[in-house]
Coordinates of C-alpha atoms and ligand atoms in Angstrom, one line a residue:
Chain A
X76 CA 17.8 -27.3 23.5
X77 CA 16.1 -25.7 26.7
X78 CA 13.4 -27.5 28.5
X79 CA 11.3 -24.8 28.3
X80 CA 9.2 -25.0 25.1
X81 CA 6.9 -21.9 25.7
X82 CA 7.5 -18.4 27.8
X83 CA 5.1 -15.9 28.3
X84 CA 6.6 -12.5 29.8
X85 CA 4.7 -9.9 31.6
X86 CA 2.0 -9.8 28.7
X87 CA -0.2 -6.8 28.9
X88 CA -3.0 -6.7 26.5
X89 CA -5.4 -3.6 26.2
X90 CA -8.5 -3.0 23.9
X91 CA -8.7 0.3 24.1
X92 CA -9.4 1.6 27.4
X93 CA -9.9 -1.9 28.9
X94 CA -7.0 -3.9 30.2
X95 CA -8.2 -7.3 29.8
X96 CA -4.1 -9.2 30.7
X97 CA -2.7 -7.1 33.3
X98 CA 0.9 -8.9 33.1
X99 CA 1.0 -12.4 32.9
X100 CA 4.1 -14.3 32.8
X101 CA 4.2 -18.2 32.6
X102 CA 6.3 -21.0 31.5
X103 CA 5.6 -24.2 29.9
X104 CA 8.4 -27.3 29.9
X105 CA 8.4 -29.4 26.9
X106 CA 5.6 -32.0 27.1
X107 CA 3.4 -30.3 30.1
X108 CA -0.2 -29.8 30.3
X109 CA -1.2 -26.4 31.4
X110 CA -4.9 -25.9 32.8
X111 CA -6.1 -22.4 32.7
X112 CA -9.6 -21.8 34.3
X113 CA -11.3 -18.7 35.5
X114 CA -14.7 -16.9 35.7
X115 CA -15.8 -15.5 32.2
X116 CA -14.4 -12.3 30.9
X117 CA -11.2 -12.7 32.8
X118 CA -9.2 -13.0 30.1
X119 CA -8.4 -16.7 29.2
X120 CA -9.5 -16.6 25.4
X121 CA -6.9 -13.6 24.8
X122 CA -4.1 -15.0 26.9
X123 CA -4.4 -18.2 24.9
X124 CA -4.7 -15.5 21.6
X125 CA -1.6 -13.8 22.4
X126 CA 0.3 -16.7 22.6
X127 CA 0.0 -17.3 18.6
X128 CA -0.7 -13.4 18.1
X129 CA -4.2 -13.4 16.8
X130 CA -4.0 -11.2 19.6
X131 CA -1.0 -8.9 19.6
X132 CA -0.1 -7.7 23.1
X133 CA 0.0 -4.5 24.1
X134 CA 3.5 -5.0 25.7
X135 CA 5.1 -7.8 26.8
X136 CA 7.0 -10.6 24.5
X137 CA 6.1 -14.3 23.6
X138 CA 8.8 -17.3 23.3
X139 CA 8.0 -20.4 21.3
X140 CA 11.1 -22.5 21.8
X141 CA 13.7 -19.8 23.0
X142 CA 12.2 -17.6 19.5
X143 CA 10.4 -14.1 20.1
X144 CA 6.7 -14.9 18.3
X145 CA 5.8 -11.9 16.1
X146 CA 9.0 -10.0 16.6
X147 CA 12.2 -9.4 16.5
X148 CA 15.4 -7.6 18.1
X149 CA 16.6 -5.4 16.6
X150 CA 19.5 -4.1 18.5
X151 CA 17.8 -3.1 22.2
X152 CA 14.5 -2.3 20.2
X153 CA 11.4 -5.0 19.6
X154 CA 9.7 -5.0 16.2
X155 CA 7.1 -6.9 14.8
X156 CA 7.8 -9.0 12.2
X157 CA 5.9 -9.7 8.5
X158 CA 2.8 -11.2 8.2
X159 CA 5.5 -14.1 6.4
X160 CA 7.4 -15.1 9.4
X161 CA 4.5 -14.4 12.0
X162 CA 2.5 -17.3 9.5
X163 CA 5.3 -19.6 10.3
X164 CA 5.3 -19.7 14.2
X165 CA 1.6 -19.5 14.1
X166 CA 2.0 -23.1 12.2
X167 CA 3.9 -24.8 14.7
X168 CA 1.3 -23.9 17.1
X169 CA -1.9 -25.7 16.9
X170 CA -5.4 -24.0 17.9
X171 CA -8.5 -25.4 18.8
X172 CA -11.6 -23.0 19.4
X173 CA -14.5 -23.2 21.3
X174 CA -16.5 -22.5 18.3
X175 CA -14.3 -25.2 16.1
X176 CA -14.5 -22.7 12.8
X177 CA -14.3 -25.6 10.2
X178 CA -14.5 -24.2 6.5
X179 CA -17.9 -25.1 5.2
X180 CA -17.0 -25.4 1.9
X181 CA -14.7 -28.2 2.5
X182 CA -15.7 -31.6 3.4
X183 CA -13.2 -32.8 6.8
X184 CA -10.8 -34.5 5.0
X185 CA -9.8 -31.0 2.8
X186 CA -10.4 -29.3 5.8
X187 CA -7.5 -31.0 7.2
X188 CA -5.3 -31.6 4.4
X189 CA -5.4 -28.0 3.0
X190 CA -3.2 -26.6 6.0
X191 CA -0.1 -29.5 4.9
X192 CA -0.8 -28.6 1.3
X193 CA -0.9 -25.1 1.0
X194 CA 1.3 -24.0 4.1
X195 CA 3.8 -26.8 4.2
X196 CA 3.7 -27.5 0.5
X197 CA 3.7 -31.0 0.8
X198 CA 2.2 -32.8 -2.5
X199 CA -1.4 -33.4 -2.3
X200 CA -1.3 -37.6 -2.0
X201 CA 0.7 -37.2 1.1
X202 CA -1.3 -34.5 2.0
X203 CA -4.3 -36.7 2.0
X204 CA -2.3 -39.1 3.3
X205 CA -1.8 -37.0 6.5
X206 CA -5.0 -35.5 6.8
X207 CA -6.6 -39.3 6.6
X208 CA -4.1 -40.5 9.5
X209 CA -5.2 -37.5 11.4
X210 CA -8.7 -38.0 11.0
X211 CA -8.2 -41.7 11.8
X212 CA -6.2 -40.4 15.5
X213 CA -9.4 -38.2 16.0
X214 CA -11.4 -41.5 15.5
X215 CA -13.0 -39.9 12.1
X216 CA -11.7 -42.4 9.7
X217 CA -15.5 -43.1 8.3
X218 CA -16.4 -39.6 7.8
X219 CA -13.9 -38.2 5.8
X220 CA -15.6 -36.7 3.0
X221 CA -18.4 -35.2 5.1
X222 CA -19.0 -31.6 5.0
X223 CA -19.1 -29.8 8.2
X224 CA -23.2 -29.2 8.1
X225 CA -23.2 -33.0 7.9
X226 CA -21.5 -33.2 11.7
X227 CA -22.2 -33.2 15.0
X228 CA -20.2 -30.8 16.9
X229 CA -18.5 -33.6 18.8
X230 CA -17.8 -34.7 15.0
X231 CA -16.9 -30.9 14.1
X232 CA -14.5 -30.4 16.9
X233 CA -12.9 -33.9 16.3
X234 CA -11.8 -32.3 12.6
X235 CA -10.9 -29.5 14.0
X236 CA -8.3 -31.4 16.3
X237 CA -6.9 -33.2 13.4
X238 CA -6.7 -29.9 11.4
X239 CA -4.7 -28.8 13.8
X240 CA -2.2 -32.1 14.4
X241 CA -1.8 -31.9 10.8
X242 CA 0.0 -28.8 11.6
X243 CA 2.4 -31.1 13.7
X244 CA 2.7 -28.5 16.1
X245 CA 5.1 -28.1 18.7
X246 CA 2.1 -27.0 21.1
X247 CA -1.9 -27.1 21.0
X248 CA -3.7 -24.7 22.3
X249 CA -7.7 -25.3 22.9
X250 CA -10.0 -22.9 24.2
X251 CA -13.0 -24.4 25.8
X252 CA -13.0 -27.3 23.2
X253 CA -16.1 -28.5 24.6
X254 CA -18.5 -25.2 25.9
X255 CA -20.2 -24.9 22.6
X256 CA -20.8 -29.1 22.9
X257 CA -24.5 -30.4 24.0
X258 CA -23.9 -32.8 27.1
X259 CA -23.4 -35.8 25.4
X260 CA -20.8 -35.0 23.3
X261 CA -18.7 -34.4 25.4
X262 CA -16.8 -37.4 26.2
X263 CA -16.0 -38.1 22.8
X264 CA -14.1 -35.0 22.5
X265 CA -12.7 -35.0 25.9
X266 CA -11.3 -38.6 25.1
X267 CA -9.1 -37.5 22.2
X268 CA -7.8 -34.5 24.1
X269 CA -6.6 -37.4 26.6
X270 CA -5.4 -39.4 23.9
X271 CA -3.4 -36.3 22.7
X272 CA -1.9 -35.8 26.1
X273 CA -0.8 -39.3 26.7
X274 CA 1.6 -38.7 24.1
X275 CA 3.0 -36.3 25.9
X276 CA 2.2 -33.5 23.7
X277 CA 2.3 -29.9 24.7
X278 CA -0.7 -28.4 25.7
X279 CA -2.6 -25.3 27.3
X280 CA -6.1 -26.0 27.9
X281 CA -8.7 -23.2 28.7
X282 CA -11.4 -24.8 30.4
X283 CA -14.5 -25.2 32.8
X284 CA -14.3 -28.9 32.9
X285 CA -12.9 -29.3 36.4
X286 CA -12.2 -32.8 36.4
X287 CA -10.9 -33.2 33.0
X288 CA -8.1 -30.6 34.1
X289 CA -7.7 -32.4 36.8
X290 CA -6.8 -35.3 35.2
X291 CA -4.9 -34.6 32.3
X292 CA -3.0 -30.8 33.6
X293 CA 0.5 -30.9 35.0
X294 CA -0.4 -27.5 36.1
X295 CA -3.5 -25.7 36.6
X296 CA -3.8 -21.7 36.7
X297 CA -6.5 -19.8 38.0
X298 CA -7.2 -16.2 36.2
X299 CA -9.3 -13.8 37.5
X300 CA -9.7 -10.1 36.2
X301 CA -6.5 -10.2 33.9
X302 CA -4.2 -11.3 36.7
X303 CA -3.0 -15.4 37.4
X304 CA -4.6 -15.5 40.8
X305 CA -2.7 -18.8 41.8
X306 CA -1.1 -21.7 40.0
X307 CA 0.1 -24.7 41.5
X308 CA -0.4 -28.9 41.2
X309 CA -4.2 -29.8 40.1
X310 CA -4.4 -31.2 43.5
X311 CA -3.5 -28.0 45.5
X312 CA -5.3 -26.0 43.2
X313 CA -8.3 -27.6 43.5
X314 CA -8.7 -29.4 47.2
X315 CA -6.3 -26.7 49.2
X316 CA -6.7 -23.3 47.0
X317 CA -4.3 -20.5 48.9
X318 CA -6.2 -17.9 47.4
X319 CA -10.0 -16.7 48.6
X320 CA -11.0 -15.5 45.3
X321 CA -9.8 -19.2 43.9
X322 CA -12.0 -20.8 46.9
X323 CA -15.2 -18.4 46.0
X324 CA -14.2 -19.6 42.2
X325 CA -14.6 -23.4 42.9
X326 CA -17.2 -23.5 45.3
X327 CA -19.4 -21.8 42.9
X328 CA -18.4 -24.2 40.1
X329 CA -19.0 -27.2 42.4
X330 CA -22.6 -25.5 43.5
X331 CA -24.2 -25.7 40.3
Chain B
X107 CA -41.9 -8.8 -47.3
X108 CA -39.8 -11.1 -45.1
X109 CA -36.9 -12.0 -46.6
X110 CA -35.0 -15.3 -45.4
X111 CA -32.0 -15.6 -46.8
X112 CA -31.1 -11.9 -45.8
X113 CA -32.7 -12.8 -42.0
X114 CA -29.8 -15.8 -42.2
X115 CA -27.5 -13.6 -43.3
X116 CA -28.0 -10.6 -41.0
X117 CA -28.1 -13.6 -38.2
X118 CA -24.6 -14.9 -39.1
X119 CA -23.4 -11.3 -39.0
X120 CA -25.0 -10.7 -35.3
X121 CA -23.5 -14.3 -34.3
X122 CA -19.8 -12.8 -34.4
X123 CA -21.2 -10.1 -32.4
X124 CA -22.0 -12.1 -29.5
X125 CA -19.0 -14.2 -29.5
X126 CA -17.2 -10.6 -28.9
X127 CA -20.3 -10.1 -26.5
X128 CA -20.0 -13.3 -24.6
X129 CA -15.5 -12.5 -24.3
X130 CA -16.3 -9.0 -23.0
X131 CA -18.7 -10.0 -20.3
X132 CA -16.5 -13.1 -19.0
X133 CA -13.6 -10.7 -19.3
X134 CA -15.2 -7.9 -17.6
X135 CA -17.0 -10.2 -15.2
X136 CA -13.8 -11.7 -13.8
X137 CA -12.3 -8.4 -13.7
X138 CA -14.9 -6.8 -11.7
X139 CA -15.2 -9.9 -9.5
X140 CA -11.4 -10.1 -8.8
X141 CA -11.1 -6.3 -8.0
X142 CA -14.5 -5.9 -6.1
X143 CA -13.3 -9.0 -3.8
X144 CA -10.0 -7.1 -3.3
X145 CA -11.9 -3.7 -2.6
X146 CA -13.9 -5.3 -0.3
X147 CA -10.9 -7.0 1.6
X148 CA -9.0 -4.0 1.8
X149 CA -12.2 -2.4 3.4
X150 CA -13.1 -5.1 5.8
X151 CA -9.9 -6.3 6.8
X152 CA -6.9 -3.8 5.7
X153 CA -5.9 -1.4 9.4
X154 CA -3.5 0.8 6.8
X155 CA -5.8 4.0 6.5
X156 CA -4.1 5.2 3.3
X157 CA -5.2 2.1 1.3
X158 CA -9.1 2.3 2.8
X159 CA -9.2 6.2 1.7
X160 CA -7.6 5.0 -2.0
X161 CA -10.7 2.4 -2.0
X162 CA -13.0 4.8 -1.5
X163 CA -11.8 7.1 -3.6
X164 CA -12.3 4.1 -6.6
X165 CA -15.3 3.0 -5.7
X166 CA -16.8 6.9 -5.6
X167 CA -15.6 7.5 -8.9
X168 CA -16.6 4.7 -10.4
X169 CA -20.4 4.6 -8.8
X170 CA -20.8 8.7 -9.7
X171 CA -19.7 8.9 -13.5
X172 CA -22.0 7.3 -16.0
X173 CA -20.3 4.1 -18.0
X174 CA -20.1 5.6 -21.4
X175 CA -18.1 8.5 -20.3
X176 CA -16.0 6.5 -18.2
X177 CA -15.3 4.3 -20.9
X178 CA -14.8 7.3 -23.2
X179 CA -12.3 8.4 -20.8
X180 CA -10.6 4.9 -20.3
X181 CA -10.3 4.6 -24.9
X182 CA -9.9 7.8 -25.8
X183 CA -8.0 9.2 -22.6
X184 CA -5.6 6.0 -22.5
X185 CA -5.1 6.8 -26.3
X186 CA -4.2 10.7 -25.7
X187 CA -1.8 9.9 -22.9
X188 CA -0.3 7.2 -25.4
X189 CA -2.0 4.2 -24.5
X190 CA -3.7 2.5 -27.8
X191 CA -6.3 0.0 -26.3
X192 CA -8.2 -2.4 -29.1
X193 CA -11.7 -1.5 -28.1
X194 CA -12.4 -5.2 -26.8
X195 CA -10.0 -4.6 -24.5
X196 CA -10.7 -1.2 -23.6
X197 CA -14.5 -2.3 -23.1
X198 CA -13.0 -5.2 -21.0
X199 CA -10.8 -3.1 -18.8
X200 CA -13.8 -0.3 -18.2
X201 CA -16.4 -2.5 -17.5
X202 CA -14.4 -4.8 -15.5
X203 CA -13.5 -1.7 -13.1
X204 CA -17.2 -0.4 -13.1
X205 CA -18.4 -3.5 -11.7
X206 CA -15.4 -3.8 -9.3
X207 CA -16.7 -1.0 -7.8
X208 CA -20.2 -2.1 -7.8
X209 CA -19.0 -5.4 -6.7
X210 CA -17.0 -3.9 -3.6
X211 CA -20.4 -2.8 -1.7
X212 CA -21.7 -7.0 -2.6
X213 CA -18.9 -8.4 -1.4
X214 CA -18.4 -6.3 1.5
X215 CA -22.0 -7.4 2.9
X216 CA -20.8 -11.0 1.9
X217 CA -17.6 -10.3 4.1
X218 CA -19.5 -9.3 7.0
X219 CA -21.9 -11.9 7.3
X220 CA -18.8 -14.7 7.0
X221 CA -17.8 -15.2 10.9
X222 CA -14.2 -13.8 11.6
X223 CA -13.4 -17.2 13.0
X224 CA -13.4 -18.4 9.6
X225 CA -10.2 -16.0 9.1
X226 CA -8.6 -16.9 12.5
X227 CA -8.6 -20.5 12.1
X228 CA -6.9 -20.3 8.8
X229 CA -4.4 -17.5 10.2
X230 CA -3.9 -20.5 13.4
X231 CA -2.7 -22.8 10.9
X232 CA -0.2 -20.5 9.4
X233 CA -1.5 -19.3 6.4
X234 CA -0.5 -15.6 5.9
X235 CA -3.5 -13.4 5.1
X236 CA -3.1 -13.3 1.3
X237 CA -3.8 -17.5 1.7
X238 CA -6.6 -17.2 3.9
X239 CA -8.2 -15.0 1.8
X240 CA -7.8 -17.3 -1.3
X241 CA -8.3 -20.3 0.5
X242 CA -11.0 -19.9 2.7
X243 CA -12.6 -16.5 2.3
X244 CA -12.7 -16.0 -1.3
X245 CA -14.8 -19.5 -2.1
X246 CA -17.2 -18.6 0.8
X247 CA -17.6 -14.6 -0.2
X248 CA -18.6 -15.7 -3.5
X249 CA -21.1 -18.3 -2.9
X250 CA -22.8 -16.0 -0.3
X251 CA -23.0 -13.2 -2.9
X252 CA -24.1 -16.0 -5.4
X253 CA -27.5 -14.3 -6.2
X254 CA -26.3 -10.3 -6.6
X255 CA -23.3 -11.4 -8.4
X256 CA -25.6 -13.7 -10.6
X257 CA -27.9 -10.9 -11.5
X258 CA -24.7 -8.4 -12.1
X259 CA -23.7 -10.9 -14.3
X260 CA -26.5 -10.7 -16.5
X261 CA -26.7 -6.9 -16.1
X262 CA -23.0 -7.2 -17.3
X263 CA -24.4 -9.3 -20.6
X264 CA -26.9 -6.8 -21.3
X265 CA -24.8 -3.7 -20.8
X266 CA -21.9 -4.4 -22.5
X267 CA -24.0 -2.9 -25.5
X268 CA -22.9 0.4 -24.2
X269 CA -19.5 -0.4 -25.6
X270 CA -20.3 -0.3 -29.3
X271 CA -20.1 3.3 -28.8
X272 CA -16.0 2.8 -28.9
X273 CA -16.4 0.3 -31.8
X274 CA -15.8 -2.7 -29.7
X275 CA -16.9 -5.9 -32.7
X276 CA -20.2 -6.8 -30.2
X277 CA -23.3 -7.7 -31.2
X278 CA -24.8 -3.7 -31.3
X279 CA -21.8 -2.7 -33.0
X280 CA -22.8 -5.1 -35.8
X281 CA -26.0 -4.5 -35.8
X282 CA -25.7 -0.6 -36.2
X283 CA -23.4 -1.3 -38.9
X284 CA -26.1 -3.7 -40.8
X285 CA -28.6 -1.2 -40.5
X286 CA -26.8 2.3 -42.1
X287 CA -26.1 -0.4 -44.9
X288 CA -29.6 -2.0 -45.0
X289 CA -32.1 0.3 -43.6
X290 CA -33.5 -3.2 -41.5
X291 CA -33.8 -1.0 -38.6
X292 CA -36.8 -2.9 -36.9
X293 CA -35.7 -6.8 -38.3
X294 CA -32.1 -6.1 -37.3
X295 CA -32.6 -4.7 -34.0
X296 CA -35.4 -7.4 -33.1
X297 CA -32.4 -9.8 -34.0
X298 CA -30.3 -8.4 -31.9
X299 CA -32.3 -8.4 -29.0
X300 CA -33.6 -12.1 -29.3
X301 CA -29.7 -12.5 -29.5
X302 CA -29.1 -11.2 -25.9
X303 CA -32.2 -13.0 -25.0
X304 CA -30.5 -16.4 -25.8
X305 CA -27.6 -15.5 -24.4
X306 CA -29.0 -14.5 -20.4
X307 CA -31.8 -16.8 -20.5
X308 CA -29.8 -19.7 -19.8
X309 CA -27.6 -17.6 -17.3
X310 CA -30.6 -16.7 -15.7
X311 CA -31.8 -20.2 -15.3
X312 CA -28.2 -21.3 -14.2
X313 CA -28.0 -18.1 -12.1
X314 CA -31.2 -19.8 -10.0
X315 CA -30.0 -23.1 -10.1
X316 CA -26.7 -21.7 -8.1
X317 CA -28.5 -20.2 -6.1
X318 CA -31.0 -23.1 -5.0
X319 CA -28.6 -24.5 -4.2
X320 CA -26.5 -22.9 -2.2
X321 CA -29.3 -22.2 0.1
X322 CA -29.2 -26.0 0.7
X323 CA -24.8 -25.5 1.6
X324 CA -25.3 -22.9 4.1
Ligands
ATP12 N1 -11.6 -7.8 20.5 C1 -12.0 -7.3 21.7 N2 -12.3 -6.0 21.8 C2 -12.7 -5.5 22.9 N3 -12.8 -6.2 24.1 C3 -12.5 -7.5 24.0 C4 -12.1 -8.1 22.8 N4 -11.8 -9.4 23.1 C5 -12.1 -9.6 24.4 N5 -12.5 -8.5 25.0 C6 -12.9 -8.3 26.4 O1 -11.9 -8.8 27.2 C7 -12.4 -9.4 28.3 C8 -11.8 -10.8 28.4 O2 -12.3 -11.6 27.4 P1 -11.9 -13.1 27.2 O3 -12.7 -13.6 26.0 O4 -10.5 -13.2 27.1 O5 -12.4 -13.8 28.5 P2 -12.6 -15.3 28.9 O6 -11.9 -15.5 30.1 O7 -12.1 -16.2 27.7 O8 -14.1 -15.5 29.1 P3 -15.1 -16.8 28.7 O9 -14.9 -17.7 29.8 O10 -16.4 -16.1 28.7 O11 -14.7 -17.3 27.4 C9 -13.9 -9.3 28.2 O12 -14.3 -8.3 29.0 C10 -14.1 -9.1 26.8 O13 -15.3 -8.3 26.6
MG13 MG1 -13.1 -17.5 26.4

């Protein structure tokens, strides 16, 4: 088995005329944390879309453990593969969105045990089982059969991260887990993301919360305009930037 | 002179009616649900252009032709080209697809106003489109369209009269038939109608109550 656990290669993503990913290649070993920050609208939500194909790129491919995502070879060609086997890559991949996207009509505990029941097939005890164990990681154990209007959205994203380690996936993605978040919830949702990757879980983080990447990222990436700017160490990144367009980045961040 | 016993009797008569009224709408109404969702779907969701145009092509048809001749063309047509339908069944089939096609336009708004991340979330977790629209966009299209489908349904009740006119057993049918025997006309028709009465009344009331509350879910 190789050590790298996720490959991005020269991914160009276009909607319509726009070129949002002007070819972005990047590697992730087995049990790193990647940091992707940027200004807004340079692409990190669809670079972290791609990588499960809710986005699909315009060119470029994407390897989850040495295994094209959405395609296959066929000879020297690419081709995209069914909805089927697309559905079972997405699975190993967990996703965590800014906007968390629980299903109202299920109270947490369904919410997370739906994904082990329907697209694993596991029985429904074990399940619940799961799902309750996840919710219990996610520090949830006493709100299980909440609905999602019943929350907070420290509470809603909490569910959401246990939905998605129900998947048992061999990566988490989370896009800006914590923008959509009033100040004070924060923490609570920052401290299970720590939790997550202090079991050495893979992870690829889009985020504005400089120290929190700081902490937690093996590597940090800076996007600007479709492009990886620089990448590097959280500590070159972010004390001894190369790039001018990362120093204007960060000062502004810092300024505010 | 008002005559009891024959009221009871003529009552009784009605009665079987509306059980064959009561299958028909159910029938029809889970027909017309499961193919409007599916239009709607196909609409909202599908990129293949073929199957958009077929969809269209449905619900135009089925929105510009009045009921009775598309149910004459669904009994007797089926029946030309060697299809014998029972008339409950015809009824069934033709109202179920004239909803669906009413039902496409309802659930289509419903669609739109559910955010797309509730799709992409379950699409994240794996489930193939087909799941995520069982699983997660089906219950919430249909509680959102809770009130239009409500009121559909008890447009359904009421117009599945239309399909005595292929001799489907309902409570018109019956009622037509006791009054060439009888000459009751205005008894036997106020029957009937107190009939459907009973019968949507308490839909309507449930209709409300559904309704109530999901205002309080969402
Ligand atoms: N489905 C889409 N159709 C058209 N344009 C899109 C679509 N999705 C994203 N874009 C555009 O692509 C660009 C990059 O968007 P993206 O959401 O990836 O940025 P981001 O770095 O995540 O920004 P933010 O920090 O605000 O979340 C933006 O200009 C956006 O308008
Ligand atoms: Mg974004």
């Amino acid at each position: 088995m190789s050590d790298i656990l996720l490959r991005i290669e020269d991914v160009i993503k276009s909607f319509d005329e726009l070129e949002v990913l002007k070819g972005i290649s990047l590697e992730l070993k087995r049990g790193e944390k990647i940091a992707i920050i940027g200004p807004s609208g340079s692409g990190k939500s669809t670079l972290l879309r791609t990588i499960n194909y809710l986005e699909i790129p315009t060119s470029g491919h994407i390897y989850l453990d040495g295994e094209l995502v959405g395609e296959k070879q066929v000879e020297e060609k690419f081709v995209r593969t069914s909805e089927k086997m697309l559905a079972r890559f997405r699975a190993q991949i967990g996703m965590v969105f800014q906007g968390f996207y629980l299903w109202p009509h299920l109270n947490a505990i369904e919410n997370v045990a739906i994904g082990p029941q329907k697209v694993r097939g596991i029985s429904k005890e074990k399940a619940f089982a799961l799902a309750e164990e996840m919710l219990a990681k996610v520090h949830l154990d006493h709100k299980i059969k909440e609905y999602p209007e019943r929350l907070s959205g420290g509470q809603q994203q909490r569910v959401a991260i246990a939905r998605a380690l129900a998947q048992e996936p061999k990566l988490m993605l989370f896009d800006e887990p914590t923008s959509a978040l009033d100040p004070e919830l924060v923490g609570e949702v920052l401290k299970v993301i720590h939790e997550l990757a202090d079991e050495g879980r893979s992870m690829v983080l889009v985020t504005h919360e400089i120290g929190f990447a700081r902490e937690v990222a093996d590597v940090v990436y800076f996007m600007d305009e479709g492009v990886i700017v620089e990448y590097g160490p959280p500590e070159q990144v972010f004390e001894k930037p190369r790039q001018t367009r990362t120093k204007a980045f960060l000062s502004q961040l810092f300024s505010h | 002179m008002f005559d009891l016993a024959q009221t009871i009797y003529f009552s009784k008569v009605l009665m079987i009616g509306a059980v064959m009224t009561v299958k028909i709408t159910f029938g029809a109404l889970i027909i017309a649900i499961i193919v409007g969702f599916i239009m709607a779907a196909i609409r909202t969701y599908s990129k293949i252009r073929l199957l958009e145009i077929m969809v269209n092509i449905y619900v135009e048809i089925f929105r510009g032709i009045p009921p009775l001749a598309q149910l004459f063309i669904i009994y007797f047509g089926l029946a030309y080209a060697g299809v014998k339908l029972e008339p409950a069944t015809a009824a069934v089939l033709g109202l179920g697809l004239i909803g669906g096609a009413m039902l496409t336009e309802v659930f289509r708004s419903g669609l739109n106003a559910l955010h797309f991340g509730q799709r992409e979330a379950a699409l994240a977790i794996g489930m193939t489109p087909m799941m995520a629209l069982r699983y997660i966009i089906f219950p919430q299209a249909t509680r959102i369209t809770l009130p239009p489908l409500g009121s559909y349904a008890i447009g359904l009740l009421k117009d599945t009269s239309i399909v005595s006119a292929i001799a489907a057993p309902e409570i018109m049918f019956y009622a037509r038939n006791l009054v060439t025997s009888t000459f009751q006309t205005t008894l036997i028709y106020i029957l009937a109608a107190l009939l459907y009465f009973i019968l949507s009344f308490p839909l309507a009331r449930v209709v409300d109550r559904l309704e109530r509350k999901q205002r309080a879910w969402t």
